[in-house]
Amino acid sequence: MTVRRVARFRPFREQDNRHSDAWTFLRKGVLRILDLLAVSMAILLVLAPFVWRKWKADKVVDAWSQPRMSEISRVETDWMTLPRLPDFTRGDEPVVKEFLNAEPLVLAVRARSAPRSLWIRRGDALVRAEGAAEAATLNAWFAKAEKDQVFISFPTDVLPGEQRSGPKVVLQGDRWAVAKAWREGSPEVEQFLRNHFGPTRSFRVVLLKDGDESRKDLSPQAWGAEPHLQGDPYWGVHSAFSVQLISNEFPGWTFTVIPFRAEGRAIQLNLRVQFALAAALAVIVGLSLVLALYLRARARRKATLDADRMASMTHSLKTPLAILKFRCDTLRLGRLPPDQLDSQLIQIGEEADRLSTIIEHALMAIQGPSESGPQQVVSPQWIQGVAEDLAPAFEAENRRLVLTCSDQAGRAALPSLRAALFTLVENALFHGAGTVTVETSRVRKRFLIKVCDQGPGLDSMDMRTLGRPFMRIREKGKEGFRKDGQGLGLSLLIKVVEREGWGLTFASEPGRGLCATLEIQLAC
């Protein structure tokens, strides 16, 4: 046997083809599309600040780098320009010192007419290369450029004593061939950058070798710290933002420009502030949109719930109106002797009062929770009177109503209890079959009123639909529902039960009918 105890009712409504006309279908479709668009807009609002930040960052980098492109171009041009070498004999003449001061990246020179005349830079002078450790490597560079008959070549050999091979270039002219080297962290590179940028030093330069971006062992170097104009690979990779240029003048290297940290932090702070403002605006608009959707859905749920309760109220009036009509037809057809006419009229008046009570309770349920009425004794005689009031409905349906009352009594608000019993017996009459029994008993400190029928009963799945508006029971193996109606009869009852603090339990199994047990307070 499947037992379902109703404790707290949680509204659940299933739309069951209540609106099937084309206009309603179109309206609901448009509303769903609008809801989908609103949800999509909310998602876009969440993503918009991040997309905007990426776009804004690119714009800031472009705006920062464009004015500096000419300076970067001059660095590349000077790197690739063959300097004009003055005539000299010893290598320490003033013109040589002036030349080396203007061209700090020059590493060595060699006369093209005299291949053995290799001069290597030593500080601010040029010295002959006899016995120098790097002489063989430098001669090999010049010899290869001469053999290949190229004006520009890019050696990759590591010079003696170098830890990390930087960019190198060999430039050949009519009389002289010059070798330049970009030795990272060297004073010569710093002097070269200062010669170019002068007092307006608005950015720093880093040369990143292919693969530096993926290295995990990079760490800041002392020679790459500010105020130096050259930065080490660590700052080139981890700078707040950078502009990277792949240049043909530095094969295998990426010419990278980074701002000074103070300027970079100011730019980043400005971007963060703007992102925070954009995100706050997106959140406000998104929350407003979500709130509007929530209020709209809540209004729709409230309108549907109010309509359901009104329909439930009209449904609850069905049996009392049928009884009232039965009594009126009895009077109209003259079926009663004259001495019973007054009694019948009194009963009609009482029935009208009960209808008023049902309407009042239904309106209270629609308006919301309210206080319970005064508690009165529920005696066996009172329950028998309720059964007698329901007898005409059973006579009209040619069904039996059997009442079995114990000597115990309960306490409850009689108008609410009367409406509840009417609903339970009416459901047994309308949805059940055979004899309907109403039985009272005592269990511990509870007074129980059990209403049972001999209908086909319900399985565990059907039991879940009890008390839920518009959830109706289908006929097994057939189209349509077992009975007409909208499944609203018990929804108002459960609201009354929760308000009064009663208990309500349903028990059933297929082929053995349905029993509803109402628990109220036991009278002392």
Coordinates of C-alpha atoms in Angstrom, one line a residue, residues 123-491:
G123 CA 87.8 50.0 -24.2
D124 CA 88.1 53.2 -26.2
A125 CA 90.9 52.0 -28.5
L126 CA 91.6 49.5 -31.3
V127 CA 94.5 47.1 -30.9
R128 CA 95.9 44.6 -33.3
A129 CA 94.6 41.0 -32.8
E130 CA 97.9 39.2 -32.6
G131 CA 97.5 36.7 -29.8
A132 CA 93.9 37.6 -28.9
A133 CA 91.7 34.7 -27.9
E134 CA 88.8 35.8 -30.1
A135 CA 91.0 36.5 -33.2
A136 CA 90.4 33.2 -34.8
T137 CA 86.6 33.5 -34.4
L138 CA 86.5 37.0 -35.7
N139 CA 88.7 36.2 -38.7
A140 CA 86.4 33.3 -39.5
W141 CA 83.4 35.7 -39.5
F142 CA 85.1 38.2 -41.9
A143 CA 86.4 35.4 -44.1
K144 CA 82.9 33.9 -44.5
A145 CA 81.3 37.2 -45.4
E146 CA 84.1 37.8 -47.9
K147 CA 83.7 34.3 -49.4
D148 CA 79.9 34.6 -49.6
Q149 CA 80.3 38.1 -51.2
V150 CA 77.5 39.5 -49.0
F151 CA 77.5 43.0 -47.5
I152 CA 75.6 41.8 -44.3
S153 CA 75.9 38.5 -42.5
F154 CA 74.8 37.3 -39.0
P155 CA 77.3 35.1 -37.2
T156 CA 76.0 32.8 -34.5
D157 CA 79.3 31.7 -32.9
V158 CA 79.9 32.3 -29.2
L159 CA 83.0 34.4 -28.5
P160 CA 85.4 33.2 -25.8
G161 CA 84.1 34.2 -22.3
E162 CA 80.5 34.8 -23.4
Q163 CA 77.8 33.2 -21.2
R164 CA 74.9 33.9 -23.6
S165 CA 75.5 34.6 -27.3
G166 CA 73.8 37.8 -28.3
P167 CA 72.9 39.2 -31.7
K168 CA 75.9 39.9 -34.0
V169 CA 76.3 41.4 -37.4
V170 CA 79.2 41.8 -39.9
L171 CA 78.9 44.8 -42.3
Q172 CA 81.2 45.1 -45.3
G173 CA 82.1 48.3 -47.1
D174 CA 84.6 49.3 -49.8
R175 CA 87.6 49.6 -47.5
W176 CA 86.6 48.2 -44.1
A177 CA 84.5 45.3 -42.7
V178 CA 83.0 46.0 -39.2
A179 CA 81.7 43.4 -36.7
K180 CA 79.1 44.5 -34.1
A181 CA 77.9 42.6 -31.1
W182 CA 74.9 43.2 -28.8
R183 CA 76.2 41.9 -25.5
E184 CA 73.4 41.9 -23.0
G185 CA 74.1 43.8 -19.8
S186 CA 77.3 45.4 -21.1
P187 CA 78.1 49.1 -20.7
E188 CA 78.4 49.3 -24.5
V189 CA 74.7 48.4 -25.0
E190 CA 73.7 50.9 -22.3
Q191 CA 75.8 53.6 -24.0
F192 CA 74.3 52.7 -27.4
L193 CA 70.7 53.2 -26.1
R194 CA 71.6 56.4 -24.2
N195 CA 73.1 57.8 -27.4
H196 CA 69.9 57.2 -29.2
F197 CA 67.2 58.1 -26.7
G198 CA 69.0 61.0 -25.1
P199 CA 67.4 62.7 -22.1
T200 CA 63.8 61.7 -23.1
R201 CA 64.0 58.0 -22.0
S202 CA 60.4 56.9 -22.3
F203 CA 60.9 53.1 -22.6
R204 CA 63.4 50.3 -22.1
V205 CA 64.6 47.7 -24.6
V206 CA 64.9 43.9 -24.1
L207 CA 66.1 41.4 -26.7
L208 CA 64.3 38.0 -26.2
K209 CA 65.9 34.9 -27.7
D210 CA 63.6 32.4 -29.3
G211 CA 62.2 30.2 -26.5
D212 CA 62.7 32.7 -23.6
E213 CA 59.0 33.1 -23.2
S214 CA 58.7 29.4 -22.1
R215 CA 61.7 29.3 -19.8
K216 CA 61.0 28.8 -16.1
D217 CA 64.5 29.6 -14.8
L218 CA 64.5 33.3 -15.7
S219 CA 65.2 35.6 -12.8
P220 CA 65.8 39.4 -12.5
Q221 CA 69.4 40.5 -13.2
A222 CA 71.2 43.4 -11.6
W223 CA 72.1 44.8 -15.0
G224 CA 68.5 44.7 -16.1
A225 CA 67.1 46.8 -13.3
E226 CA 66.1 50.4 -13.6
P227 CA 67.3 53.1 -14.3
H228 CA 69.1 51.1 -17.0
L229 CA 67.6 51.4 -20.5
Q230 CA 68.3 47.7 -21.2
G231 CA 66.2 45.1 -19.5
D232 CA 67.0 41.4 -18.9
P233 CA 64.8 38.6 -20.3
Y234 CA 62.9 38.2 -17.0
W235 CA 61.4 41.8 -17.3
G236 CA 60.8 41.3 -21.0
V237 CA 58.6 38.3 -20.2
H238 CA 57.0 39.5 -17.0
S239 CA 56.5 43.2 -17.7
A240 CA 53.1 44.7 -17.2
F241 CA 52.8 45.0 -20.9
S242 CA 55.2 45.0 -23.8
V243 CA 55.5 45.6 -27.5
Q244 CA 57.3 42.8 -29.4
L245 CA 58.6 43.3 -32.9
I246 CA 60.0 40.5 -35.0
S247 CA 62.8 42.2 -36.9
N248 CA 64.9 40.9 -39.8
E249 CA 67.8 42.8 -38.4
F250 CA 67.9 40.5 -35.3
P251 CA 67.5 37.0 -36.7
G252 CA 66.5 34.6 -33.9
W253 CA 65.7 37.4 -31.5
T254 CA 62.6 39.5 -30.7
F255 CA 63.0 43.2 -30.3
T256 CA 60.9 44.0 -27.2
V257 CA 60.0 47.4 -25.8
I258 CA 58.7 47.8 -22.2
P259 CA 57.8 50.8 -20.2
F260 CA 59.4 51.9 -17.0
R261 CA 57.7 50.2 -14.0
A262 CA 56.1 53.4 -12.7
E263 CA 54.6 54.2 -16.0
G264 CA 53.5 50.6 -16.5
R265 CA 51.9 50.5 -13.0
A266 CA 50.0 53.8 -13.8
I267 CA 48.7 52.4 -17.1
Q268 CA 47.7 49.1 -15.4
L269 CA 46.0 51.0 -12.6
N270 CA 44.1 53.1 -15.1
L271 CA 43.0 49.9 -16.9
R272 CA 41.9 48.2 -13.7
V273 CA 39.8 51.3 -12.7
Q274 CA 38.1 51.4 -16.1
F275 CA 37.6 47.6 -16.0
A276 CA 36.0 47.9 -12.5
L277 CA 33.7 50.7 -13.7
A278 CA 32.7 48.7 -16.8
A279 CA 32.2 45.5 -14.7
A280 CA 30.1 47.4 -12.1
L281 CA 28.0 48.9 -14.9
A282 CA 27.5 45.4 -16.4
V283 CA 26.7 43.9 -13.0
I284 CA 24.1 46.7 -12.3
V285 CA 22.5 46.2 -15.7
G286 CA 22.6 42.4 -15.4
L287 CA 21.1 42.4 -11.9
S288 CA 18.4 44.8 -13.1
L289 CA 17.7 42.5 -16.0
V290 CA 17.6 39.4 -13.7
L291 CA 15.5 41.3 -11.2
A292 CA 13.0 42.2 -13.9
L293 CA 12.8 38.6 -15.1
Y294 CA 12.3 37.5 -11.5
L295 CA 9.6 40.0 -10.8
R296 CA 7.9 39.1 -14.1
A297 CA 8.1 35.4 -13.3
R298 CA 6.8 36.0 -9.8
A299 CA 3.9 38.1 -11.1
R300 CA 3.0 35.4 -13.6
R301 CA 3.2 32.7 -10.8
K302 CA 1.0 34.8 -8.5
A303 CA -1.5 35.4 -11.3
T304 CA -1.6 31.7 -12.1
L305 CA -1.8 30.8 -8.4
D306 CA -4.7 33.3 -7.8
A307 CA -6.5 31.8 -10.9
D308 CA -5.9 28.3 -9.5
R309 CA -7.3 29.3 -6.1
M310 CA -10.3 30.9 -7.7
A311 CA -10.9 27.8 -9.7
S312 CA -10.4 25.7 -6.6
M313 CA -13.0 27.8 -4.8
T314 CA -15.6 27.3 -7.6
H315 CA -14.8 23.6 -7.6
S316 CA -15.4 23.4 -3.8
L317 CA -18.9 25.0 -4.4
K318 CA -20.0 22.2 -6.7
T319 CA -21.3 19.7 -4.1
P320 CA -23.1 22.3 -1.8
L321 CA -24.8 23.8 -4.9
A322 CA -25.9 20.3 -6.0
I323 CA -27.3 19.6 -2.6
L324 CA -29.0 23.0 -2.6
K325 CA -30.5 22.4 -6.0
F326 CA -31.7 18.9 -4.9
R327 CA -33.6 20.5 -2.0
C328 CA -35.1 23.2 -4.1
D329 CA -36.2 20.7 -6.7
T330 CA -37.8 18.7 -3.9
L331 CA -39.8 21.7 -2.8
R332 CA -40.7 22.7 -6.3
L333 CA -42.1 19.3 -7.2
G334 CA -44.1 19.0 -4.0
R335 CA -42.6 15.8 -2.9
L336 CA -42.7 16.7 0.9
P337 CA -45.7 16.8 3.2
P338 CA -46.7 20.3 4.5
D339 CA -45.4 19.6 8.0
Q340 CA -41.8 19.1 6.6
L341 CA -41.7 22.2 4.4
D342 CA -40.5 24.5 7.2
S343 CA -37.7 22.1 8.2
Q344 CA -36.6 21.9 4.5
L345 CA -36.5 25.6 4.2
I346 CA -34.4 25.9 7.3
Q347 CA -32.0 23.3 5.8
I348 CA -31.8 25.4 2.6
G349 CA -30.9 28.4 4.7
E350 CA -28.2 26.5 6.5
E351 CA -26.9 25.2 3.2
A352 CA -26.7 28.8 2.0
D353 CA -24.8 29.7 5.2
R354 CA -22.3 26.9 4.5
L355 CA -21.8 28.2 1.0
S356 CA -20.9 31.6 2.4
T357 CA -18.5 29.9 4.8
I358 CA -16.8 28.0 2.0
I359 CA -16.5 31.2 0.0
E360 CA -15.0 33.1 3.0
H361 CA -12.4 30.4 3.6
A362 CA -11.5 30.3 -0.1
L363 CA -11.0 34.1 -0.1
M364 CA -8.9 33.9 3.0
A365 CA -6.7 31.3 1.2
I366 CA -6.4 33.5 -1.8
Q367 CA -5.5 36.5 0.3
G368 CA -2.9 34.6 2.3
P369 CA -2.4 33.0 5.7
S370 CA -4.8 34.0 8.4
E371 CA -5.6 33.1 12.0
S372 CA -7.7 30.0 12.7
G373 CA -11.3 30.4 13.9
P374 CA -12.4 29.5 17.5
Q375 CA -11.9 25.9 18.5
Q376 CA -15.1 23.9 19.2
V377 CA -16.0 20.4 20.1
V378 CA -16.3 18.0 17.1
S379 CA -18.8 15.5 18.5
P380 CA -20.2 12.3 16.8
Q381 CA -23.5 14.2 16.5
W382 CA -21.8 17.0 14.6
I383 CA -20.2 14.6 12.2
Q384 CA -23.5 12.8 11.7
G385 CA -25.1 16.1 10.8
V386 CA -22.5 16.7 8.2
A387 CA -23.1 13.2 6.8
E388 CA -26.9 13.9 6.7
D389 CA -26.2 17.2 4.7
L390 CA -24.3 15.1 2.2
A391 CA -26.9 12.4 1.8
P392 CA -28.9 14.1 -1.0
A393 CA -25.8 14.1 -3.2
F394 CA -25.3 10.4 -2.6
E395 CA -29.0 9.8 -3.4
A396 CA -28.7 11.6 -6.6
E397 CA -25.7 9.4 -7.6
N398 CA -27.4 6.2 -6.2
R399 CA -24.4 5.6 -3.9
R400 CA -24.2 4.8 -0.2
L401 CA -22.6 6.8 2.6
V402 CA -21.8 4.8 5.7
L403 CA -20.9 6.5 9.0
T404 CA -19.1 4.8 11.9
C405 CA -18.4 7.1 14.9
S406 CA -16.6 6.4 18.1
D407 CA -17.5 7.9 21.5
Q408 CA -14.5 10.2 21.3
A409 CA -14.6 13.8 20.3
G410 CA -12.1 16.3 18.8
R411 CA -11.6 20.0 18.8
A412 CA -11.3 22.2 15.7
A413 CA -12.6 25.3 13.9
L414 CA -16.0 23.8 12.8
P415 CA -16.4 25.9 9.6
S416 CA -13.0 24.9 8.4
L417 CA -13.5 21.2 9.4
R418 CA -16.9 21.2 7.7
A419 CA -15.3 22.5 4.4
A420 CA -12.5 19.9 4.7
L421 CA -15.0 17.0 5.2
F422 CA -17.1 18.2 2.3
T423 CA -14.0 18.2 0.1
L424 CA -12.9 14.7 1.1
V425 CA -16.4 13.1 0.8
E426 CA -17.0 14.9 -2.4
N427 CA -13.8 13.5 -3.9
A428 CA -14.7 10.0 -2.7
L429 CA -18.1 10.4 -4.3
F430 CA -16.9 12.0 -7.6
H431 CA -13.6 10.1 -8.2
G432 CA -14.2 6.9 -6.3
A433 CA -16.8 4.1 -6.6
G434 CA -19.0 1.9 -4.4
T435 CA -19.7 2.7 -0.8
V436 CA -18.1 5.7 0.9
T437 CA -17.3 5.2 4.6
V438 CA -16.6 7.9 7.2
E439 CA -15.0 6.6 10.4
T440 CA -13.8 8.3 13.5
S441 CA -11.3 7.0 16.1
R442 CA -8.7 8.0 18.6
V443 CA -4.9 7.4 18.3
R444 CA -2.9 8.7 21.2
K445 CA -3.7 12.4 21.5
R446 CA -5.2 12.7 18.0
F447 CA -8.7 12.5 16.8
L448 CA -8.9 10.8 13.4
I449 CA -11.5 11.1 10.7
K450 CA -11.0 8.6 7.9
V451 CA -12.9 8.8 4.6
C452 CA -12.6 5.7 2.3
D453 CA -14.1 4.6 -1.0
Q454 CA -14.1 1.4 -3.0
G455 CA -12.8 2.9 -6.3
P456 CA -9.9 1.6 -8.5
G457 CA -7.3 3.1 -6.2
L458 CA -4.0 4.8 -7.1
D459 CA -0.5 3.6 -7.7
S460 CA 2.6 5.3 -6.3
M461 CA 3.0 7.6 -9.3
D462 CA -0.6 8.8 -9.1
M463 CA -0.4 9.4 -5.4
R464 CA 2.2 12.1 -6.1
T465 CA -0.4 14.2 -8.0
L466 CA -2.8 14.5 -5.1
G467 CA -3.3 18.1 -3.9
R468 CA -1.4 19.6 -6.9
P469 CA -3.5 21.8 -9.1
F470 CA -4.0 20.7 -12.7
M471 CA -2.3 17.4 -12.0
R472 CA -5.0 14.8 -13.0
I473 CA -5.0 11.0 -13.2
R474 CA -4.9 9.4 -16.6
E475 CA -6.8 6.2 -17.4
K476 CA -4.3 3.3 -17.7
G477 CA -3.9 2.3 -21.3
K478 CA -6.4 4.9 -22.6
E479 CA -6.3 8.5 -23.8
G480 CA -7.6 11.3 -21.6
F481 CA -8.1 11.5 -17.9
R482 CA -10.1 9.2 -15.5
K483 CA -12.5 12.0 -14.5
D484 CA -13.4 15.5 -15.7
G485 CA -12.1 18.5 -13.7
Q486 CA -8.8 20.3 -13.2
G487 CA -7.5 18.5 -10.1
L488 CA -8.2 21.5 -7.8
G489 CA -10.4 19.9 -5.2
L490 CA -7.7 19.0 -2.7
S491 CA -5.4 22.0 -3.2

